[in-house]
Coordinates of C-alpha atoms and ligand atoms in Angstrom, one line a residue:
M1 CA 2.7 4.8 4.6
T2 CA -0.6 4.7 2.7
Q3 CA -3.7 4.5 4.8
Y4 CA -7.1 3.3 3.7
T5 CA -9.6 5.6 5.3
T6 CA -12.2 3.3 6.8
P7 CA -15.5 4.0 5.1
R8 CA -18.3 4.9 7.4
T9 CA -21.5 2.9 7.3
V10 CA -24.1 4.3 4.9
N11 CA -27.7 3.3 5.6
V12 CA -30.2 2.6 2.9
T13 CA -32.0 5.9 3.3
E14 CA -28.9 8.0 3.0
F15 CA -27.8 5.8 0.1
M16 CA -31.1 6.4 -1.7
Q17 CA -31.2 10.1 -1.0
R18 CA -27.7 10.9 -2.2
T19 CA -27.7 8.7 -5.2
L20 CA -31.2 9.3 -6.6
V21 CA -30.2 12.9 -7.1
Y22 CA -28.2 11.8 -10.1
L23 CA -31.4 10.5 -11.8
K24 CA -33.1 13.9 -11.5
P25 CA -31.8 15.5 -14.7
Y26 CA -32.8 12.5 -16.7
R27 CA -36.3 12.1 -15.5
I28 CA -37.7 11.7 -19.0
M29 CA -35.2 9.1 -20.0
A30 CA -35.7 7.2 -16.8
A31 CA -39.5 7.2 -17.3
A32 CA -39.1 6.1 -21.0
N33 CA -36.8 3.3 -19.7
I34 CA -39.3 2.1 -17.2
L35 CA -42.2 2.4 -19.7
L36 CA -40.4 0.3 -22.2
A37 CA -39.5 -2.3 -19.6
M38 CA -43.1 -2.6 -18.6
L39 CA -44.2 -2.9 -22.2
T40 CA -41.6 -5.6 -22.7
I41 CA -43.0 -7.6 -19.8
S42 CA -46.6 -7.1 -20.8
F43 CA -46.0 -8.6 -24.2
Y44 CA -44.5 -11.6 -22.5
F45 CA -47.7 -11.9 -20.4
M46 CA -49.6 -12.9 -23.5
Y47 CA -47.8 -16.2 -23.7
P48 CA -49.6 -18.1 -21.0
Q49 CA -53.0 -16.6 -22.1
I50 CA -52.5 -17.8 -25.6
T51 CA -51.3 -21.2 -24.4
Q52 CA -54.4 -21.5 -22.3
Y53 CA -56.5 -20.6 -25.3
I54 CA -54.8 -23.2 -27.5
I55 CA -55.4 -26.0 -24.9
D56 CA -59.0 -25.2 -24.0
A57 CA -60.4 -23.7 -27.2
V58 CA -58.3 -25.2 -29.9
I59 CA -57.2 -28.7 -28.7
A60 CA -60.2 -29.5 -26.5
K61 CA -62.8 -28.2 -29.0
R62 CA -60.8 -29.6 -32.0
Q63 CA -60.8 -26.2 -33.8
E64 CA -57.9 -26.8 -36.2
S65 CA -58.6 -23.7 -38.2
M66 CA -57.6 -21.6 -35.1
I67 CA -54.0 -23.0 -34.9
I68 CA -52.5 -20.6 -37.4
P69 CA -54.2 -17.5 -36.0
A70 CA -53.0 -18.5 -32.5
A71 CA -49.5 -19.1 -33.7
V72 CA -49.5 -15.7 -35.5
A73 CA -50.7 -14.0 -32.4
L74 CA -48.0 -15.7 -30.3
T75 CA -45.3 -14.7 -32.9
G76 CA -46.6 -11.2 -32.8
A77 CA -46.4 -11.1 -29.0
F78 CA -42.8 -12.4 -29.0
L79 CA -41.8 -10.0 -31.8
L80 CA -43.2 -7.0 -29.9
H81 CA -41.5 -8.2 -26.8
A82 CA -38.2 -8.3 -28.7
V83 CA -38.6 -4.9 -30.3
S84 CA -39.5 -3.1 -27.1
N85 CA -36.7 -4.9 -25.3
A86 CA -34.2 -3.7 -27.8
L87 CA -35.5 -0.1 -27.4
R88 CA -35.3 -0.5 -23.6
I89 CA -31.7 -1.6 -23.7
A90 CA -30.8 1.3 -26.0
V91 CA -32.4 3.8 -23.7
N92 CA -31.1 2.2 -20.5
T93 CA -27.5 2.3 -21.8
R94 CA -27.6 5.9 -22.8
F95 CA -29.2 7.0 -19.6
G96 CA -26.9 4.8 -17.5
Q97 CA -23.8 6.2 -19.2
K98 CA -25.0 9.8 -18.6
V99 CA -25.4 9.1 -14.9
I100 CA -22.0 7.4 -14.7
L101 CA -20.4 10.4 -16.4
D102 CA -22.0 12.9 -14.0
M103 CA -21.0 10.8 -11.0
R104 CA -17.5 10.2 -12.2
R105 CA -17.0 13.9 -12.9
D106 CA -18.2 14.8 -9.5
V107 CA -16.0 12.4 -7.7
Y108 CA -13.0 13.3 -9.8
D109 CA -13.5 17.1 -9.4
H110 CA -13.9 16.6 -5.7
L111 CA -10.8 14.6 -5.6
L112 CA -8.8 17.2 -7.4
S113 CA -9.9 19.9 -5.0
L114 CA -8.9 17.9 -1.8
P115 CA -5.9 19.2 0.2
T116 CA -2.5 17.9 -0.8
G117 CA -2.2 16.1 2.5
F118 CA -5.0 13.7 1.5
F119 CA -2.9 12.4 -1.4
D120 CA 0.0 11.7 1.0
R121 CA -2.2 9.3 2.8
H122 CA -4.0 7.6 -0.1
A123 CA -2.7 5.3 -2.7
S124 CA -3.5 6.4 -6.3
G125 CA -4.6 2.9 -7.3
D126 CA -7.2 2.8 -4.6
L127 CA -8.5 6.2 -5.6
M128 CA -8.6 5.1 -9.2
T129 CA -10.7 2.1 -8.2
R130 CA -13.2 4.4 -6.6
I131 CA -13.6 6.6 -9.7
I132 CA -13.8 3.6 -12.1
D133 CA -15.3 0.6 -10.3
D134 CA -17.2 2.1 -7.4
V135 CA -18.9 4.7 -9.5
A136 CA -19.9 2.0 -11.9
S137 CA -21.3 -0.2 -9.2
V138 CA -23.5 2.7 -7.8
Q139 CA -24.6 3.7 -11.3
R140 CA -25.7 0.1 -12.0
I141 CA -28.1 0.2 -9.1
L142 CA -29.4 3.6 -10.2
T143 CA -30.2 2.7 -13.7
D144 CA -30.6 -1.0 -14.0
G145 CA -31.6 -1.4 -10.4
V146 CA -34.4 1.2 -10.4
E147 CA -35.7 -0.1 -13.7
R148 CA -35.6 -3.6 -12.4
A149 CA -37.1 -2.8 -9.1
L150 CA -40.1 -1.0 -10.6
T151 CA -40.8 -3.5 -13.4
T152 CA -40.3 -6.3 -10.9
F153 CA -42.8 -5.0 -8.4
M154 CA -45.2 -4.0 -11.2
S155 CA -45.1 -7.4 -12.8
I156 CA -45.4 -9.2 -9.5
L157 CA -48.5 -7.1 -8.8
A158 CA -49.9 -7.6 -12.3
V159 CA -49.4 -11.4 -12.2
L160 CA -50.9 -11.5 -8.7
V161 CA -54.1 -9.8 -9.9
I162 CA -54.3 -12.3 -12.8
L163 CA -53.7 -15.2 -10.5
L164 CA -56.3 -14.0 -8.1
F165 CA -58.7 -13.7 -11.0
K166 CA -58.1 -17.3 -11.9
S167 CA -58.3 -18.9 -8.5
Y168 CA -58.3 -17.5 -5.0
S169 CA -57.5 -20.7 -3.3
L170 CA -54.7 -21.7 -5.6
T171 CA -53.2 -18.2 -5.3
A172 CA -53.3 -18.4 -1.5
L173 CA -51.4 -21.7 -1.6
A174 CA -48.9 -20.4 -4.2
L175 CA -48.0 -17.4 -1.9
L176 CA -47.2 -19.5 1.1
P177 CA -43.4 -19.6 0.4
L178 CA -43.2 -15.8 0.3
A179 CA -42.7 -15.7 4.1
V180 CA -39.5 -17.8 3.7
L181 CA -38.4 -15.5 0.8
T182 CA -38.8 -12.4 2.9
A183 CA -36.8 -13.9 5.8
G184 CA -34.1 -15.0 3.3
A185 CA -33.8 -11.5 1.8
L186 CA -33.4 -10.0 5.2
W187 CA -30.7 -12.5 6.2
Y188 CA -28.9 -11.8 2.9
T189 CA -29.0 -8.0 3.4
F190 CA -27.3 -8.3 6.7
S191 CA -24.7 -11.0 5.9
A192 CA -23.6 -9.9 2.4
H193 CA -22.9 -6.2 3.1
P194 CA -19.8 -6.6 5.2
G195 CA -18.5 -9.1 2.6
Y196 CA -19.0 -6.6 -0.3
R197 CA -17.3 -3.9 1.7
S198 CA -14.2 -6.0 2.3
Q199 CA -14.2 -7.1 -1.4
R200 CA -14.2 -3.5 -2.5
R201 CA -11.4 -2.7 -0.2
E202 CA -9.3 -5.6 -1.5
I203 CA -9.9 -4.5 -5.1
G204 CA -8.6 -1.0 -4.2
K205 CA -5.5 -2.4 -2.5
L206 CA -4.8 -4.6 -5.5
N207 CA -5.1 -1.7 -7.9
A208 CA -2.8 0.4 -5.6
L209 CA -0.2 -2.4 -5.6
I210 CA -0.3 -2.7 -9.4
M211 CA 0.0 1.1 -9.9
D212 CA 2.9 1.3 -7.4
S213 CA 4.8 -1.5 -9.0
L214 CA 4.3 -0.2 -12.6
Q215 CA 5.6 3.1 -11.6
G216 CA 8.6 1.5 -10.0
I217 CA 9.2 -1.0 -12.8
R218 CA 12.8 0.2 -13.3
Q219 CA 13.6 -0.3 -9.6
I220 CA 12.0 -3.8 -9.7
K221 CA 14.2 -4.8 -12.6
A222 CA 17.3 -3.2 -11.3
Y223 CA 17.0 -4.9 -7.9
G224 CA 15.8 -8.1 -9.6
R225 CA 12.7 -8.1 -7.5
E226 CA 10.3 -9.5 -10.1
E227 CA 9.7 -12.6 -8.0
F228 CA 9.3 -10.6 -4.8
E229 CA 6.7 -8.4 -6.5
S230 CA 5.0 -11.4 -8.0
I231 CA 4.6 -12.9 -4.5
R232 CA 3.3 -9.6 -3.2
F233 CA 0.9 -9.4 -6.0
S234 CA -0.3 -13.0 -5.5
G235 CA -0.8 -12.4 -1.8
Q236 CA -3.1 -9.4 -2.5
A237 CA -4.8 -11.2 -5.4
E238 CA -5.4 -14.1 -3.1
R239 CA -7.0 -11.9 -0.5
L240 CA -9.3 -10.5 -3.1
R241 CA -10.1 -14.1 -4.2
Q242 CA -10.9 -15.1 -0.7
S243 CA -13.2 -12.1 -0.1
T244 CA -14.9 -12.7 -3.4
I245 CA -15.5 -16.3 -2.5
K246 CA -17.0 -15.2 0.8
V247 CA -19.6 -13.0 -0.8
M248 CA -20.3 -15.6 -3.5
D249 CA -20.7 -18.3 -0.9
I250 CA -23.4 -16.4 0.8
W251 CA -24.9 -15.8 -2.6
A252 CA -24.6 -19.5 -3.5
V253 CA -26.7 -20.5 -0.4
Y254 CA -29.1 -17.6 -0.8
T255 CA -30.3 -17.7 -4.4
P256 CA -30.8 -21.5 -4.9
S257 CA -32.7 -21.7 -1.5
M258 CA -34.9 -18.9 -2.6
T259 CA -35.6 -20.6 -5.9
F260 CA -36.3 -23.8 -4.1
A261 CA -38.7 -22.1 -1.7
G262 CA -40.4 -20.5 -4.7
S263 CA -40.8 -23.8 -6.5
L264 CA -42.7 -25.2 -3.5
G265 CA -45.5 -22.8 -4.6
T266 CA -45.7 -24.7 -7.9
V267 CA -45.7 -28.1 -6.0
L268 CA -48.5 -26.8 -3.8
V269 CA -50.6 -25.6 -6.8
L270 CA -50.1 -29.0 -8.6
W271 CA -51.0 -30.8 -5.4
A272 CA -54.3 -28.9 -4.9
G273 CA -55.0 -28.2 -8.6
T274 CA -54.9 -31.7 -10.1
P275 CA -57.9 -33.0 -8.1
M276 CA -59.7 -29.8 -9.0
V277 CA -59.2 -30.6 -12.7
M278 CA -60.3 -34.2 -12.1
H279 CA -63.5 -33.1 -10.4
G280 CA -64.2 -30.6 -13.1
Q281 CA -63.8 -27.5 -10.9
L282 CA -61.0 -26.2 -13.2
S283 CA -60.2 -26.8 -16.9
L284 CA -56.9 -28.3 -17.8
G285 CA -56.0 -25.2 -19.8
E286 CA -56.8 -23.1 -16.7
L287 CA -54.4 -25.1 -14.5
V288 CA -51.6 -25.0 -17.1
G289 CA -52.3 -21.2 -17.6
F290 CA -52.1 -20.8 -13.8
L291 CA -48.9 -22.6 -13.6
F292 CA -47.4 -20.5 -16.4
Y293 CA -48.4 -17.3 -14.6
L294 CA -47.0 -18.7 -11.4
G295 CA -43.7 -19.1 -13.2
L296 CA -44.0 -15.4 -14.3
F297 CA -44.7 -14.6 -10.6
Y298 CA -41.7 -16.3 -9.1
E299 CA -39.3 -15.3 -11.9
P300 CA -39.5 -11.6 -10.8
V301 CA -39.6 -12.6 -7.2
G302 CA -36.3 -14.4 -7.8
R303 CA -35.0 -11.2 -9.5
I304 CA -35.4 -9.4 -6.2
D305 CA -32.5 -11.4 -4.9
G306 CA -30.4 -10.2 -7.7
L307 CA -31.6 -6.7 -7.0
N308 CA -30.7 -7.1 -3.4
Q309 CA -27.2 -8.3 -4.4
M310 CA -26.8 -5.1 -6.5
V311 CA -27.9 -2.9 -3.6
Q312 CA -25.5 -4.5 -1.2
S313 CA -22.6 -4.1 -3.6
A314 CA -23.6 -0.6 -4.5
R315 CA -23.9 0.4 -0.8
A316 CA -20.4 -0.8 -0.1
S317 CA -19.2 1.2 -3.1
S318 CA -21.2 4.3 -2.1
E319 CA -19.5 4.2 1.3
R320 CA -16.1 4.5 -0.4
L321 CA -17.4 7.4 -2.6
F322 CA -19.2 9.3 0.1
T323 CA -16.0 9.1 2.3
I324 CA -14.3 11.1 -0.4
L325 CA -17.2 13.4 -1.3
D326 CA -17.7 14.3 2.4
L327 CA -14.2 15.6 2.8
D328 CA -13.7 19.3 2.9
T329 CA -12.1 20.7 -0.2
E330 CA -9.1 23.0 0.1
R331 CA -11.2 25.9 -1.1
K332 CA -13.0 25.6 2.2
E333 CA -9.8 26.3 4.0
S334 CA -9.5 29.9 2.8
T335 CA -11.7 32.2 4.7
G336 CA -12.0 35.1 2.2
N337 CA -13.4 35.6 -1.2
T338 CA -11.5 38.6 -2.4
P339 CA -8.8 37.4 -4.9
F340 CA -5.5 39.0 -5.4
P341 CA -5.1 41.6 -8.2
E342 CA -4.0 40.3 -11.6
K343 CA -0.4 40.5 -10.4
V344 CA 0.9 41.0 -6.9
L345 CA 4.1 42.9 -6.1
G346 CA 5.6 39.9 -4.5
D347 CA 6.2 41.0 -1.0
V348 CA 6.3 37.7 1.0
R349 CA 6.3 37.5 4.8
Y350 CA 6.3 34.5 7.1
E351 CA 5.3 35.4 10.7
S352 CA 6.2 32.9 13.4
V353 CA 5.2 30.0 11.2
S354 CA 5.2 26.5 12.7
F355 CA 4.2 23.4 10.9
G356 CA 4.2 19.6 11.0
Y357 CA 2.7 16.9 8.8
K358 CA 1.8 14.8 11.8
E359 CA 0.6 15.9 15.1
G360 CA 3.5 16.1 17.6
V361 CA 6.2 16.0 14.9
P362 CA 7.2 19.6 14.2
V363 CA 8.9 20.1 10.8
L364 CA 9.1 23.9 10.9
K365 CA 9.5 25.9 14.1
N366 CA 8.7 29.5 14.5
I367 CA 9.9 30.6 11.0
S368 CA 9.9 34.3 10.3
L369 CA 11.2 36.0 7.2
H370 CA 10.5 38.9 4.9
A371 CA 11.2 38.9 1.2
A372 CA 10.8 42.2 -0.6
P373 CA 9.5 42.3 -4.1
G374 CA 12.1 41.1 -6.6
E375 CA 14.4 39.7 -3.8
K376 CA 16.1 36.4 -4.3
I377 CA 16.2 34.3 -1.2
A378 CA 18.2 31.1 -1.0
L379 CA 17.2 28.3 1.4
A380 CA 20.0 26.1 2.4
G381 CA 20.2 23.3 4.8
S382 CA 20.7 19.5 5.1
T383 CA 18.3 17.0 3.7
G384 CA 15.1 16.9 5.8
A385 CA 15.7 20.3 7.3
G386 CA 12.3 21.5 6.0
K387 CA 13.1 23.5 2.9
T388 CA 10.5 21.9 0.7
S389 CA 8.0 22.1 3.5
M390 CA 8.6 25.8 3.8
V391 CA 7.7 26.6 0.3
N392 CA 4.8 24.1 0.3
L393 CA 3.2 26.4 2.9
L394 CA 3.5 29.4 0.5
L395 CA 1.6 27.5 -2.1
A396 CA -1.0 26.5 0.5
F397 CA -0.3 22.8 -0.2
Y398 CA -0.5 22.6 3.5
R399 CA -1.6 25.1 6.1
P400 CA 0.6 26.2 9.0
V401 CA -0.2 24.8 12.5
S402 CA 0.4 28.3 13.9
G403 CA 1.6 31.6 12.5
K404 CA 0.7 33.4 9.3
I405 CA 2.1 34.0 5.8
F406 CA 1.4 37.2 4.0
I407 CA 1.8 38.2 0.4
D408 CA 1.6 42.0 -0.2
S409 CA 0.4 42.2 3.4
R410 CA -2.6 39.9 2.8
D411 CA -2.9 36.8 4.9
I412 CA -2.8 34.0 2.3
S413 CA -5.3 32.0 4.2
S414 CA -7.9 34.6 3.4
V415 CA -7.2 34.5 -0.3
P416 CA -9.1 32.1 -2.6
I417 CA -6.7 29.3 -3.3
H418 CA -6.7 29.7 -7.1
S419 CA -5.9 33.3 -7.0
L420 CA -3.0 32.6 -4.6
R421 CA -1.5 29.9 -6.8
K422 CA -1.8 32.0 -9.9
Q423 CA 0.8 34.3 -8.4
I424 CA 3.4 31.6 -7.9
S425 CA 5.4 29.6 -10.3
L426 CA 6.9 26.3 -9.1
V427 CA 9.8 24.3 -10.5
S428 CA 9.6 21.3 -8.2
Q429 CA 12.2 19.1 -6.8
E430 CA 11.2 16.2 -9.1
P431 CA 10.3 17.6 -12.5
F432 CA 7.0 16.1 -13.6
L433 CA 5.8 16.0 -17.1
F434 CA 2.4 14.9 -18.2
N435 CA 2.0 12.1 -20.8
G436 CA 1.6 14.1 -23.9
T437 CA 3.7 16.2 -26.3
I438 CA 6.4 18.7 -25.4
R439 CA 4.1 21.4 -26.6
D440 CA 1.3 20.2 -24.2
N441 CA 3.7 20.3 -21.4
L442 CA 5.0 23.7 -22.1
L443 CA 1.5 25.2 -22.5
Y444 CA 0.5 23.8 -19.2
G445 CA 2.0 27.0 -17.8
Q446 CA -0.4 29.1 -19.8
L447 CA -2.9 27.3 -21.9
E448 CA -3.8 30.2 -24.2
A449 CA -0.1 31.3 -24.8
S450 CA 0.7 32.2 -28.4
L451 CA 3.2 30.1 -30.4
E452 CA 5.7 33.0 -30.2
K453 CA 5.4 33.2 -26.5
M454 CA 5.9 29.4 -26.1
L455 CA 8.9 29.4 -28.4
A456 CA 10.4 32.4 -26.5
A457 CA 9.9 30.5 -23.2
A458 CA 11.5 27.4 -24.6
D459 CA 14.4 29.6 -25.9
A460 CA 14.9 31.3 -22.5
A461 CA 14.9 28.0 -20.7
N462 CA 17.6 26.8 -23.1
C463 CA 15.5 23.9 -24.3
S464 CA 14.7 25.0 -27.9
A465 CA 17.9 23.5 -29.3
F466 CA 17.4 20.0 -28.0
I467 CA 13.6 20.1 -28.8
E468 CA 14.3 21.2 -32.4
A469 CA 16.8 18.5 -32.8
L470 CA 14.1 15.9 -32.1
P471 CA 12.6 14.4 -35.3
E472 CA 9.1 15.4 -34.1
G473 CA 10.2 18.6 -32.4
Y474 CA 7.5 20.2 -30.2
E475 CA 5.2 17.3 -31.1
T476 CA 7.4 14.7 -29.5
L477 CA 5.6 12.5 -27.0
V478 CA 7.3 12.5 -23.7
G479 CA 5.8 9.3 -22.2
E480 CA 4.5 8.8 -18.8
R481 CA 6.0 11.3 -16.3
G482 CA 8.3 12.3 -19.2
V483 CA 10.3 9.1 -19.2
M484 CA 11.4 9.6 -22.7
L485 CA 13.5 12.6 -21.8
S486 CA 16.6 13.0 -19.8
S487 CA 16.5 14.6 -16.3
G488 CA 18.1 17.8 -17.5
E489 CA 15.7 18.0 -20.5
K490 CA 12.8 17.5 -18.2
Q491 CA 14.1 20.2 -15.9
R492 CA 14.5 22.7 -18.6
I493 CA 11.0 22.0 -19.9
S494 CA 9.6 22.5 -16.4
I495 CA 11.5 25.8 -16.2
A496 CA 10.0 26.9 -19.6
R497 CA 6.6 26.0 -18.3
A498 CA 7.2 28.1 -15.2
L499 CA 8.5 31.0 -17.4
L500 CA 5.3 30.8 -19.5
K501 CA 3.2 31.1 -16.4
D502 CA 4.9 34.4 -15.7
A503 CA 4.0 34.7 -12.0
P504 CA 5.5 37.4 -9.8
V505 CA 6.7 34.9 -7.1
I506 CA 8.8 31.9 -8.0
I507 CA 9.9 28.8 -6.2
L508 CA 12.8 26.7 -7.4
D509 CA 13.3 23.5 -5.5
E510 CA 16.7 22.0 -6.3
A511 CA 16.1 22.8 -9.9
T512 CA 19.7 22.1 -10.9
A513 CA 20.2 18.7 -9.1
S514 CA 21.3 15.7 -11.1
V515 CA 22.7 17.2 -14.2
D516 CA 26.2 17.7 -15.6
N517 CA 28.1 20.9 -15.5
A518 CA 27.4 22.0 -19.0
T519 CA 23.7 21.4 -18.6
E520 CA 23.8 23.1 -15.2
Q521 CA 25.2 26.1 -16.9
L522 CA 22.3 26.1 -19.4
I523 CA 19.8 25.6 -16.6
Q524 CA 21.4 28.3 -14.5
E525 CA 21.1 30.8 -17.3
A526 CA 17.4 29.8 -17.7
L527 CA 16.8 30.2 -14.0
D528 CA 18.5 33.6 -13.9
R529 CA 16.1 34.7 -16.6
L530 CA 13.2 33.2 -14.8
M531 CA 14.1 34.9 -11.5
K532 CA 14.7 38.3 -13.0
N533 CA 12.4 40.9 -11.4
R534 CA 10.6 38.2 -9.4
T535 CA 10.5 37.4 -5.8
S536 CA 12.3 34.0 -5.8
F537 CA 12.8 31.3 -3.3
V538 CA 15.6 29.1 -4.4
I539 CA 16.5 25.8 -2.7
A540 CA 19.8 24.7 -4.1
H541 CA 23.0 23.0 -3.2
R542 CA 25.0 24.6 -6.0
L543 CA 27.3 27.3 -4.8
N544 CA 26.8 29.9 -7.5
T545 CA 23.0 29.7 -7.2
I546 CA 23.2 30.3 -3.5
S547 CA 26.0 32.8 -3.4
N548 CA 24.2 35.0 -6.0
A549 CA 21.2 35.3 -3.7
D550 CA 20.3 38.5 -2.0
R551 CA 19.9 36.7 1.2
I552 CA 20.6 33.2 2.4
L553 CA 18.6 31.4 5.1
V554 CA 20.2 28.3 6.6
L555 CA 17.6 25.8 7.9
H556 CA 18.4 23.2 10.5
H557 CA 15.9 20.9 12.0
G558 CA 13.1 23.2 11.0
E559 CA 14.6 26.4 12.3
I560 CA 16.4 29.3 10.6
V561 CA 19.8 29.1 12.3
E562 CA 21.7 31.6 10.1
E563 CA 20.6 34.4 7.8
G564 CA 22.5 36.9 5.7
T565 CA 24.3 37.5 2.5
H566 CA 27.0 35.1 1.3
T567 CA 29.8 37.3 2.6
E568 CA 28.1 37.9 5.9
L569 CA 27.6 34.2 6.5
L570 CA 31.1 33.4 5.6
N571 CA 32.3 35.9 8.2
K572 CA 30.2 34.2 10.8
Q573 CA 32.3 31.0 10.5
G574 CA 29.3 28.9 11.4
R575 CA 27.3 26.2 9.6
Y576 CA 27.3 28.0 6.3
T577 CA 31.1 28.4 6.3
R578 CA 31.6 24.7 6.9
F579 CA 29.1 23.9 4.2
W580 CA 30.9 26.3 1.9
M581 CA 34.3 24.8 2.5
I582 CA 33.2 21.2 1.9
R583 CA 31.2 22.2 -1.1
N584 CA 34.1 24.2 -2.6
E585 CA 36.3 21.2 -2.3
Q586 CA 33.7 18.9 -3.9
E587 CA 33.0 21.2 -6.8
R588 CA 36.7 21.5 -7.4
V589 CA 37.1 17.8 -7.6
A590 CA 33.9 17.5 -9.5
T591 CA 35.0 19.7 -12.3
Q592 CA 38.3 17.8 -12.6
V593 CA 36.6 14.4 -12.7
W594 CA 32.9 13.9 -13.0
P595 CA 30.2 16.1 -11.6
N596 CA 28.8 14.5 -8.5
E597 CA 25.8 16.0 -6.8
T598 CA 24.9 13.3 -4.4
M599 CA 27.5 13.5 -1.7
D600 CA 26.8 16.9 -0.4
K601 CA 23.5 16.8 1.4
E602 CA 24.8 16.0 4.8
A603 CA 27.4 18.8 4.6
F604 CA 25.6 21.0 7.1
Ligands
DCP1 N1 7.7 14.9 5.6 C1 6.6 14.3 6.0 N2 5.5 14.2 5.2 C2 5.6 14.7 3.9 C3 6.8 15.4 3.5 C4 7.8 15.4 4.4 O1 6.4 13.9 7.2 N3 4.5 14.7 3.1 C5 8.9 15.1 6.6 C6 10.1 14.4 6.1 C7 11.2 15.3 6.7 C8 10.5 16.6 7.0 O2 9.2 16.4 6.8 O3 11.6 14.8 8.0 C9 11.1 17.8 6.1 O4 10.9 17.4 4.8 P1 11.3 18.4 3.6 O5 10.8 17.8 2.3 O6 10.7 19.7 3.9 O7 12.9 18.5 3.6 P2 13.9 19.2 2.7 O8 13.2 19.7 1.5 O9 14.6 20.2 3.5 O10 14.9 18.0 2.3 P3 15.6 17.7 0.9 O11 16.8 18.5 0.9 O12 16.0 16.3 1.0 O13 14.7 18.0 -0.2
MG2 MG1 13.2 19.2 -0.5

């Protein structure tokens, strides 16, 4: 069952420290951005000044000849405002996109390097939301937010100076509502954050649900569960709607109240300023100019609310990102730095290895085995016995709870993980192809392989014939997870991929399941070529795969209960013998009628 790791609380200081790092490489762009933003605002500041001039110097003194120069000056100010604003947007976008790219790359790289167990517990859709949405939300505060914060505070300060210059007493009155605004901002900070946090969580869950159902689209259709899924989707979408309404309701109360409180400043100024104009202490132009500037003061003050909203949303997102970024990568799990030589001999030893996915639920108990270089070991056992788990440990997808695994006498937990995995080829239980061409998928085994090498691998895996019969050949797109190919075709491509990797140790997990006899023959030949001269671990239910092995281990409830060659085990008259008899019968029937691979798993 997927869990959603509860994000820890990130306070504002930590948030600033860890996110501002991303701005560092772009200091110049950030500075240019802020400079342009200030320029943009300052051009706008000329508007009230020119208006005041028109009222006091042009209208009052009836200087009609000054109308045109005043209009030209105003047009000029607006034009400069527009030009610098355009430049600001262009710089801001470029700079913002660079930050988002860096951040996304960091989160993605970190995600890729997390231990396999992490992915057992997290839904892909939720992780995707973090990389796409949460990164964007944090980036927004870094680029737009920092720009906005600086320009807002600078313009508030500038307007304040201008206001004070114009009239002390009116300015003092105009600032009275600031106390209310500060209190409001604090209230919002505390009440909105939990709301944003739950909203981000619901978005993650919704994406997880969509991803899950799209991957299971065939099951949805086959079981006629469209309506069921639709209801499930609506339920989650509804929860997202509700959590969004919650944050927006807080916003709906907050921002208009703040605007209202700010407007009271204007009322106060009008209330005190009108008699001043009447008594000749202030010109009409000065009062109008003051009111205009006051508008320019409360407009950025209002923007602080928007800024605060951005911060709260970004903080909630940063919690989801830091939760991932703070997890130890699997590289940290290996204690040594000395890699394996280019190719190991392939001597594999398990020493009293025990393992479980969850605490208190043992999956493997005290497993010991030794595979000499080039030896072919078959793992047999009923479903859930722990076969896949056993080979997962060799690849260090998981680490043993106790005991050790050695390759060429080196404890694998002391080998850098990349070097370890380079020595092992895996043909997994569910063949997985990437969305791309057949060629892309083959070359995944060895990106720099030559064309000849690739064709030879395809040939050896018995897939060249069917590939060449395709109209697009090696350039055929396989679709998501390889859906456009049959299971047998996918399996053979994944074998070719493993062949191309050319590693000294090989793991085949039920590589011949779910194909017909003729295809199995082809796959078997391919596998024999793959295993030649390599230490191989083969998990299979097919008789000939198993009986050809140098040694067979029979697993039962996580323990090795029988071990030996095919003949030795048959002589034992134990579990293996029973399995062999049932299987023999099945395969005899299967070759007469249709191959059936599904009924055998409980044979042990
Ligand atoms: N298990 C788990 N968490 C995982 C994978 C498996 O808890 N991420 C459990 C399910 C099984 C047990 O571990 O009870 C052993 O699973 P294996 O996949 O190792 O079993 P097999 O490979 O032997 O079974 P099969 O033949 O079906 O592939
Ligand atoms: Mg398995």
